[in-house]
PDB file of C-alpha atoms in Angstrom:
ATOM      1  CA  UNK A   1      40.203  71.443  53.241  1.00  0.00           C
ATOM      2  CA  UNK A   2      38.784  70.934  51.026  1.00  0.00           C
ATOM      3  CA  UNK A   3      39.037  68.813  48.554  1.00  0.00           C
ATOM      4  CA  UNK A   4      39.502  68.895  44.478  1.00  0.00           C
ATOM      5  CA  UNK A   5      37.888  67.851  41.898  1.00  0.00           C
ATOM      6  CA  UNK A   6      40.557  65.297  40.187  1.00  0.00           C
ATOM      7  CA  UNK A   7      39.663  65.862  36.276  1.00  0.00           C
ATOM      8  CA  UNK A   8      41.557  63.904  33.352  1.00  0.00           C
ATOM      9  CA  UNK A   9      42.952  65.151  30.628  1.00  0.00           C
ATOM     10  CA  UNK A  10      43.096  61.976  27.105  1.00  0.00           C
ATOM     11  CA  UNK A  11      45.104  64.751  23.831  1.00  0.00           C
ATOM     12  CA  UNK A  12      46.029  63.780  20.796  1.00  0.00           C
ATOM     13  CA  UNK A  13      48.099  64.639  18.121  1.00  0.00           C
ATOM     14  CA  UNK A  14      45.452  67.797  17.422  1.00  0.00           C
ATOM     15  CA  UNK A  15      46.432  68.791  20.844  1.00  0.00           C
ATOM     16  CA  UNK A  16      49.769  69.526  19.191  1.00  0.00           C
ATOM     17  CA  UNK A  17      49.118  70.966  16.005  1.00  0.00           C
ATOM     18  CA  UNK A  18      48.637  74.517  16.680  1.00  0.00           C
ATOM     19  CA  UNK A  19      51.729  74.526  17.675  1.00  0.00           C
ATOM     20  CA  UNK A  20      53.094  72.728  14.348  1.00  0.00           C
ATOM     21  CA  UNK A  21      52.950  69.391  14.383  1.00  0.00           C
ATOM     22  CA  UNK A  22      51.754  67.654  11.382  1.00  0.00           C
ATOM     23  CA  UNK A  23      49.623  64.564  12.856  1.00  0.00           C
ATOM     24  CA  UNK A  24      49.568  61.503  12.437  1.00  0.00           C
ATOM     25  CA  UNK A  25      46.824  60.681  10.064  1.00  0.00           C
ATOM     26  CA  UNK A  26      45.398  63.458   8.498  1.00  0.00           C
ATOM     27  CA  UNK A  27      46.001  64.245   5.298  1.00  0.00           C
ATOM     28  CA  UNK A  28      49.165  65.940   4.779  1.00  0.00           C
ATOM     29  CA  UNK A  29      50.388  64.589   7.757  1.00  0.00           C
ATOM     30  CA  UNK A  30      53.839  62.180   8.652  1.00  0.00           C
ATOM     31  CA  UNK A  31      51.866  59.122   7.337  1.00  0.00           C
ATOM     32  CA  UNK A  32      51.796  60.026   4.054  1.00  0.00           C
ATOM     33  CA  UNK A  33      55.439  61.009   3.643  1.00  0.00           C
ATOM     34  CA  UNK A  34      56.794  57.587   5.538  1.00  0.00           C
ATOM     35  CA  UNK A  35      55.200  54.045   5.703  1.00  0.00           C
ATOM     36  CA  UNK A  36      53.510  52.750   9.073  1.00  0.00           C
ATOM     37  CA  UNK A  37      55.495  49.317   9.025  1.00  0.00           C
ATOM     38  CA  UNK A  38      59.676  51.713   7.318  1.00  0.00           C
ATOM     39  CA  UNK A  39      59.206  54.003  10.092  1.00  0.00           C
ATOM     40  CA  UNK A  40      58.020  53.021  13.611  1.00  0.00           C
ATOM     41  CA  UNK A  41      57.941  49.278  13.655  1.00  0.00           C
ATOM     42  CA  UNK A  42      60.364  46.970  15.366  1.00  0.00           C
ATOM     43  CA  UNK A  43      60.240  44.928  11.835  1.00  0.00           C
ATOM     44  CA  UNK A  44      61.634  48.753   9.702  1.00  0.00           C
ATOM     45  CA  UNK A  45      64.116  49.264  12.554  1.00  0.00           C
ATOM     46  CA  UNK A  46      65.459  46.265  12.014  1.00  0.00           C
ATOM     47  CA  UNK A  47      65.228  46.606   8.419  1.00  0.00           C
ATOM     48  CA  UNK A  48      66.584  49.745   8.344  1.00  0.00           C
ATOM     49  CA  UNK A  49      68.206  51.867  11.365  1.00  0.00           C
ATOM     50  CA  UNK A  50      69.849  54.298   9.901  1.00  0.00           C
ATOM     51  CA  UNK A  51      66.039  55.383   8.286  1.00  0.00           C
ATOM     52  CA  UNK A  52      64.666  54.475  11.981  1.00  0.00           C
ATOM     53  CA  UNK A  53      67.006  57.278  13.693  1.00  0.00           C
ATOM     54  CA  UNK A  54      67.291  59.810  11.381  1.00  0.00           C
ATOM     55  CA  UNK A  55      63.372  59.989  10.795  1.00  0.00           C
ATOM     56  CA  UNK A  56      63.220  60.331  14.511  1.00  0.00           C
ATOM     57  CA  UNK A  57      66.149  62.618  14.302  1.00  0.00           C
ATOM     58  CA  UNK A  58      64.531  65.318  12.184  1.00  0.00           C
ATOM     59  CA  UNK A  59      60.968  64.902  14.440  1.00  0.00           C
ATOM     60  CA  UNK A  60      63.210  66.156  17.231  1.00  0.00           C
ATOM     61  CA  UNK A  61      64.491  68.733  16.518  1.00  0.00           C
ATOM     62  CA  UNK A  62      61.285  69.021  14.890  1.00  0.00           C
ATOM     63  CA  UNK A  63      59.797  69.742  18.169  1.00  0.00           C
ATOM     64  CA  UNK A  64      63.064  71.561  19.170  1.00  0.00           C
ATOM     65  CA  UNK A  65      62.356  74.405  17.241  1.00  0.00           C
ATOM     66  CA  UNK A  66      58.557  74.801  18.737  1.00  0.00           C
ATOM     67  CA  UNK A  67      56.660  74.920  21.726  1.00  0.00           C
ATOM     68  CA  UNK A  68      53.116  74.913  23.664  1.00  0.00           C
ATOM     69  CA  UNK A  69      50.331  76.197  22.719  1.00  0.00           C
ATOM     70  CA  UNK A  70      47.393  78.225  24.281  1.00  0.00           C
ATOM     71  CA  UNK A  71      46.048  74.650  25.047  1.00  0.00           C
ATOM     72  CA  UNK A  72      48.457  73.321  26.627  1.00  0.00           C
ATOM     73  CA  UNK A  73      48.817  76.343  28.744  1.00  0.00           C
ATOM     74  CA  UNK A  74      45.599  76.199  29.023  1.00  0.00           C
ATOM     75  CA  UNK A  75      45.549  72.972  31.071  1.00  0.00           C
ATOM     76  CA  UNK A  76      48.320  74.307  33.837  1.00  0.00           C
ATOM     77  CA  UNK A  77      45.802  76.823  34.229  1.00  0.00           C
ATOM     78  CA  UNK A  78      43.327  74.547  35.028  1.00  0.00           C
ATOM     79  CA  UNK A  79      46.073  73.003  38.263  1.00  0.00           C
ATOM     80  CA  UNK A  80      44.776  76.617  40.203  1.00  0.00           C
ATOM     81  CA  UNK A  81      41.248  75.040  40.828  1.00  0.00           C
ATOM     82  CA  UNK A  82      41.442  71.146  40.206  1.00  0.00           C
ATOM     83  CA  UNK A  83      43.042  67.289  40.766  1.00  0.00           C
ATOM     84  CA  UNK A  84      45.314  67.391  37.370  1.00  0.00           C
ATOM     85  CA  UNK A  85      46.269  64.133  35.227  1.00  0.00           C
ATOM     86  CA  UNK A  86      46.869  64.161  31.194  1.00  0.00           C
ATOM     87  CA  UNK A  87      47.314  60.959  29.565  1.00  0.00           C
ATOM     88  CA  UNK A  88      48.140  61.871  26.394  1.00  0.00           C
ATOM     89  CA  UNK A  89      48.975  59.550  23.024  1.00  0.00           C
ATOM     90  CA  UNK A  90      51.738  61.438  21.965  1.00  0.00           C
ATOM     91  CA  UNK A  91      55.347  61.833  21.865  1.00  0.00           C
ATOM     92  CA  UNK A  92      56.180  65.145  22.537  1.00  0.00           C
ATOM     93  CA  UNK A  93      57.291  67.425  25.394  1.00  0.00           C
ATOM     94  CA  UNK A  94      55.431  69.930  25.098  1.00  0.00           C
ATOM     95  CA  UNK A  95      52.446  68.961  28.398  1.00  0.00           C
ATOM     96  CA  UNK A  96      55.859  69.306  30.235  1.00  0.00           C
ATOM     97  CA  UNK A  97      56.970  72.313  28.887  1.00  0.00           C
ATOM     98  CA  UNK A  98      54.686  74.431  28.841  1.00  0.00           C
ATOM     99  CA  UNK A  99      54.423  73.157  32.967  1.00  0.00           C
ATOM    100  CA  UNK A 100      51.546  70.196  33.422  1.00  0.00           C
ATOM    101  CA  UNK A 101      52.888  68.681  36.448  1.00  0.00           C
ATOM    102  CA  UNK A 102      51.249  64.859  36.228  1.00  0.00           C
ATOM    103  CA  UNK A 103      51.557  64.180  32.308  1.00  0.00           C
ATOM    104  CA  UNK A 104      52.483  60.038  31.991  1.00  0.00           C
ATOM    105  CA  UNK A 105      52.323  59.072  28.030  1.00  0.00           C
ATOM    106  CA  UNK A 106      51.083  56.018  26.796  1.00  0.00           C
ATOM    107  CA  UNK A 107      53.225  56.307  23.271  1.00  0.00           C
ATOM    108  CA  UNK A 108      56.740  57.898  24.887  1.00  0.00           C
ATOM    109  CA  UNK A 109      58.638  60.231  25.129  1.00  0.00           C
ATOM    110  CA  UNK A 110      59.692  61.708  21.748  1.00  0.00           C
ATOM    111  CA  UNK A 111      63.251  62.855  23.627  1.00  0.00           C
ATOM    112  CA  UNK A 112      64.919  60.232  24.666  1.00  0.00           C
ATOM    113  CA  UNK A 113      66.115  56.449  24.490  1.00  0.00           C
ATOM    114  CA  UNK A 114      66.654  52.993  24.884  1.00  0.00           C
ATOM    115  CA  UNK A 115      67.670  49.912  25.010  1.00  0.00           C
ATOM    116  CA  UNK A 116      66.320  47.685  21.914  1.00  0.00           C
ATOM    117  CA  UNK A 117      66.655  44.623  24.030  1.00  0.00           C
ATOM    118  CA  UNK A 118      64.517  45.208  26.846  1.00  0.00           C
ATOM    119  CA  UNK A 119      62.672  48.692  25.707  1.00  0.00           C
ATOM    120  CA  UNK A 120      60.734  48.968  29.237  1.00  0.00           C
ATOM    121  CA  UNK A 121      63.375  49.088  31.428  1.00  0.00           C
ATOM    122  CA  UNK A 122      64.112  52.828  33.754  1.00  0.00           C
ATOM    123  CA  UNK A 123      67.321  51.686  34.452  1.00  0.00           C
ATOM    124  CA  UNK A 124      68.641  51.442  30.356  1.00  0.00           C
ATOM    125  CA  UNK A 125      65.987  55.239  28.852  1.00  0.00           C
ATOM    126  CA  UNK A 126      68.259  57.786  29.251  1.00  0.00           C
ATOM    127  CA  UNK A 127      67.596  61.650  27.676  1.00  0.00           C
ATOM    128  CA  UNK A 128      68.481  63.350  24.739  1.00  0.00           C
ATOM    129  CA  UNK A 129      70.619  66.230  25.357  1.00  0.00           C
ATOM    130  CA  UNK A 130      69.126  68.968  23.234  1.00  0.00           C
ATOM    131  CA  UNK A 131      72.036  69.741  21.766  1.00  0.00           C
ATOM    132  CA  UNK A 132      73.325  66.271  20.258  1.00  0.00           C
ATOM    133  CA  UNK A 133      69.390  64.926  19.739  1.00  0.00           C
ATOM    134  CA  UNK A 134      70.316  61.549  18.411  1.00  0.00           C
ATOM    135  CA  UNK A 135      71.585  57.855  18.529  1.00  0.00           C
ATOM    136  CA  UNK A 136      73.925  56.186  15.696  1.00  0.00           C
ATOM    137  CA  UNK A 137      73.743  53.016  14.271  1.00  0.00           C
ATOM    138  CA  UNK A 138      76.765  51.798  17.087  1.00  0.00           C
ATOM    139  CA  UNK A 139      75.016  53.373  20.266  1.00  0.00           C
ATOM    140  CA  UNK A 140      74.349  50.682  22.210  1.00  0.00           C
ATOM    141  CA  UNK A 141      72.468  50.721  25.231  1.00  0.00           C
ATOM    142  CA  UNK A 142      73.966  49.865  28.761  1.00  0.00           C
ATOM    143  CA  UNK A 143      72.548  46.345  27.980  1.00  0.00           C
ATOM    144  CA  UNK A 144      75.262  45.980  25.148  1.00  0.00           C
ATOM    145  CA  UNK A 145      72.317  46.085  22.721  1.00  0.00           C
ATOM    146  CA  UNK A 146      71.419  48.610  19.645  1.00  0.00           C
ATOM    147  CA  UNK A 147      69.321  52.358  21.174  1.00  0.00           C
ATOM    148  CA  UNK A 148      66.721  53.065  19.786  1.00  0.00           C
ATOM    149  CA  UNK A 149      63.742  55.219  20.521  1.00  0.00           C
ATOM    150  CA  UNK A 150      62.077  55.128  23.716  1.00  0.00           C
ATOM    151  CA  UNK A 151      58.121  55.432  21.309  1.00  0.00           C
ATOM    152  CA  UNK A 152      56.056  51.789  21.558  1.00  0.00           C
ATOM    153  CA  UNK A 153      56.322  51.395  18.275  1.00  0.00           C
ATOM    154  CA  UNK A 154      52.978  49.938  16.246  1.00  0.00           C
ATOM    155  CA  UNK A 155      52.941  46.322  17.459  1.00  0.00           C
ATOM    156  CA  UNK A 156      54.069  46.199  20.980  1.00  0.00           C
ATOM    157  CA  UNK A 157      51.631  46.117  23.765  1.00  0.00           C
ATOM    158  CA  UNK A 158      51.891  49.781  25.636  1.00  0.00           C
ATOM    159  CA  UNK A 159      53.126  49.554  29.406  1.00  0.00           C
ATOM    160  CA  UNK A 160      51.417  52.013  30.624  1.00  0.00           C
ATOM    161  CA  UNK A 161      48.053  51.212  30.163  1.00  0.00           C
ATOM    162  CA  UNK A 162      46.968  49.979  33.136  1.00  0.00           C
ATOM    163  CA  UNK A 163      47.730  52.887  35.215  1.00  0.00           C
ATOM    164  CA  UNK A 164      46.026  55.126  33.147  1.00  0.00           C
ATOM    165  CA  UNK A 165      42.806  52.698  33.736  1.00  0.00           C
ATOM    166  CA  UNK A 166      43.414  53.694  37.083  1.00  0.00           C
ATOM    167  CA  UNK A 167      44.082  57.583  37.231  1.00  0.00           C
ATOM    168  CA  UNK A 168      40.693  57.835  34.499  1.00  0.00           C
ATOM    169  CA  UNK A 169      38.842  55.339  36.606  1.00  0.00           C
ATOM    170  CA  UNK A 170      39.173  57.638  39.680  1.00  0.00           C
ATOM    171  CA  UNK A 171      37.723  61.391  38.148  1.00  0.00           C
ATOM    172  CA  UNK A 172      35.419  63.687  38.621  1.00  0.00           C
ATOM    173  CA  UNK A 173      35.720  65.107  35.311  1.00  0.00           C
ATOM    174  CA  UNK A 174      37.396  63.108  32.070  1.00  0.00           C
ATOM    175  CA  UNK A 175      38.333  64.958  28.880  1.00  0.00           C
ATOM    176  CA  UNK A 176      38.736  63.839  25.526  1.00  0.00           C
ATOM    177  CA  UNK A 177      41.134  66.310  23.614  1.00  0.00           C
ATOM    178  CA  UNK A 178      42.645  66.755  19.970  1.00  0.00           C
ATOM    179  CA  UNK A 179      42.394  61.892  19.494  1.00  0.00           C
ATOM    180  CA  UNK A 180      40.020  60.210  16.931  1.00  0.00           C
ATOM    181  CA  UNK A 181      39.132  57.741  19.697  1.00  0.00           C
ATOM    182  CA  UNK A 182      40.501  55.098  17.447  1.00  0.00           C
ATOM    183  CA  UNK A 183      43.518  53.605  18.321  1.00  0.00           C
ATOM    184  CA  UNK A 184      43.629  51.370  21.536  1.00  0.00           C
ATOM    185  CA  UNK A 185      43.606  50.436  23.743  1.00  0.00           C
ATOM    186  CA  UNK A 186      43.878  54.235  24.712  1.00  0.00           C
ATOM    187  CA  UNK A 187      40.606  54.782  23.190  1.00  0.00           C
ATOM    188  CA  UNK A 188      39.255  51.911  25.703  1.00  0.00           C
ATOM    189  CA  UNK A 189      40.323  54.815  28.497  1.00  0.00           C
ATOM    190  CA  UNK A 190      36.960  56.127  27.957  1.00  0.00           C
ATOM    191  CA  UNK A 191      34.874  53.289  29.411  1.00  0.00           C
ATOM    192  CA  UNK A 192      36.498  52.863  31.877  1.00  0.00           C
ATOM    193  CA  UNK A 193      35.461  56.675  33.349  1.00  0.00           C
ATOM    194  CA  UNK A 194      32.596  56.354  36.201  1.00  0.00           C
ATOM    195  CA  UNK A 195      29.186  57.263  35.424  1.00  0.00           C
ATOM    196  CA  UNK A 196      28.988  59.934  37.819  1.00  0.00           C
ATOM    197  CA  UNK A 197      31.727  61.698  35.901  1.00  0.00           C
ATOM    198  CA  UNK A 198      31.237  64.404  33.744  1.00  0.00           C
ATOM    199  CA  UNK A 199      32.865  63.799  30.250  1.00  0.00           C
ATOM    200  CA  UNK A 200      34.226  67.140  27.628  1.00  0.00           C
ATOM    201  CA  UNK A 201      35.641  66.346  24.215  1.00  0.00           C
ATOM    202  CA  UNK A 202      37.387  68.634  22.459  1.00  0.00           C
ATOM    203  CA  UNK A 203      38.276  68.025  18.744  1.00  0.00           C
ATOM    204  CA  UNK A 204      37.495  70.761  15.018  1.00  0.00           C
ATOM    205  CA  UNK A 205      36.197  66.930  13.572  1.00  0.00           C
ATOM    206  CA  UNK A 206      33.461  64.719  13.931  1.00  0.00           C
ATOM    207  CA  UNK A 207      34.956  62.051  16.704  1.00  0.00           C
ATOM    208  CA  UNK A 208      33.036  59.199  17.542  1.00  0.00           C
ATOM    209  CA  UNK A 209      33.475  58.288  21.119  1.00  0.00           C
ATOM    210  CA  UNK A 210      30.754  54.637  20.068  1.00  0.00           C
ATOM    211  CA  UNK A 211      29.506  54.999  23.590  1.00  0.00           C
ATOM    212  CA  UNK A 212      25.819  56.751  25.229  1.00  0.00           C
ATOM    213  CA  UNK A 213      27.108  58.226  27.384  1.00  0.00           C
ATOM    214  CA  UNK A 214      26.763  62.171  27.749  1.00  0.00           C
ATOM    215  CA  UNK A 215      29.893  63.846  26.868  1.00  0.00           C
ATOM    216  CA  UNK A 216      29.674  67.432  26.032  1.00  0.00           C
ATOM    217  CA  UNK A 217      31.344  68.688  23.183  1.00  0.00           C
ATOM    218  CA  UNK A 218      33.413  72.212  21.499  1.00  0.00           C
ATOM    219  CA  UNK A 219      33.808  71.085  17.855  1.00  0.00           C
ATOM    220  CA  UNK A 220      37.397  73.076  18.568  1.00  0.00           C
ATOM    221  CA  UNK A 221      40.498  73.190  17.973  1.00  0.00           C
ATOM    222  CA  UNK A 222      42.487  72.713  21.396  1.00  0.00           C
ATOM    223  CA  UNK A 223      44.050  76.189  21.889  1.00  0.00           C
ATOM    224  CA  UNK A 224      39.724  77.569  21.716  1.00  0.00           C
ATOM    225  CA  UNK A 225      37.899  75.192  23.043  1.00  0.00           C
ATOM    226  CA  UNK A 226      40.427  74.849  26.666  1.00  0.00           C
ATOM    227  CA  UNK A 227      40.129  78.044  27.359  1.00  0.00           C
ATOM    228  CA  UNK A 228      36.112  77.019  26.431  1.00  0.00           C
ATOM    229  CA  UNK A 229      36.260  74.567  28.797  1.00  0.00           C
ATOM    230  CA  UNK A 230      38.267  76.535  31.874  1.00  0.00           C
ATOM    231  CA  UNK A 231      34.859  79.176  31.210  1.00  0.00           C
ATOM    232  CA  UNK A 232      32.422  75.876  31.277  1.00  0.00           C
ATOM    233  CA  UNK A 233      34.127  74.696  34.930  1.00  0.00           C
ATOM    234  CA  UNK A 234      34.675  78.264  36.449  1.00  0.00           C
ATOM    235  CA  UNK A 235      30.648  77.991  35.912  1.00  0.00           C
ATOM    236  CA  UNK A 236      29.396  75.189  37.089  1.00  0.00           C
ATOM    237  CA  UNK A 237      31.838  75.663  39.954  1.00  0.00           C
ATOM    238  CA  UNK A 238      30.106  79.171  41.231  1.00  0.00           C
ATOM    239  CA  UNK A 239      26.850  77.124  41.003  1.00  0.00           C
ATOM    240  CA  UNK A 240      27.088  73.988  43.149  1.00  0.00           C
TER     241      UNK A 240
END
């Protein structure tokens, strides 16, 4: 039996841009309209939980109204020929809705809520139903604390980063899609890629990778870039 090569994909906000989701840091992105300290920090939640809960409720409504794009679907197609792990910095569920089987969320999941006392406790995390995608002030987790979005906010640790690093260390192929590689610790995953692995970067904008490793760059949006990646990998496979 021939073992499939391990293909690891790190996706950022640009992965979902074609699905109608604003990237947070681009001009006109969400941080232009909502100060990060107000809606994405524990302090902001403590100061005005109604504002924060309303912000994420609106974001969920937009998510449910949107759909995965061709880039998400293309990554699913790659599972036919590769053992694919997706590590995403995104909080949307487009990868899962497209059909990807192995998805690790570094920064949480928008469709879930958790305890404000112990946000990483799996016993306190639950999926919100699409017909009632919200929590309100006074809604409590099983530990008695206020429910909050299951999002890793600024100033909080990224609990899944070690698991992500372990996945990357076994990659035969590593692909970065739509990530500025400016947000740590996720950006540091590039340093975990094995020396003999092939690396691809898909982004329409220049990205400073902070490395001298050889990287094949496709200056394209996610959908067309993933299609080009599929064609490139298939061509490489026939020449092995």
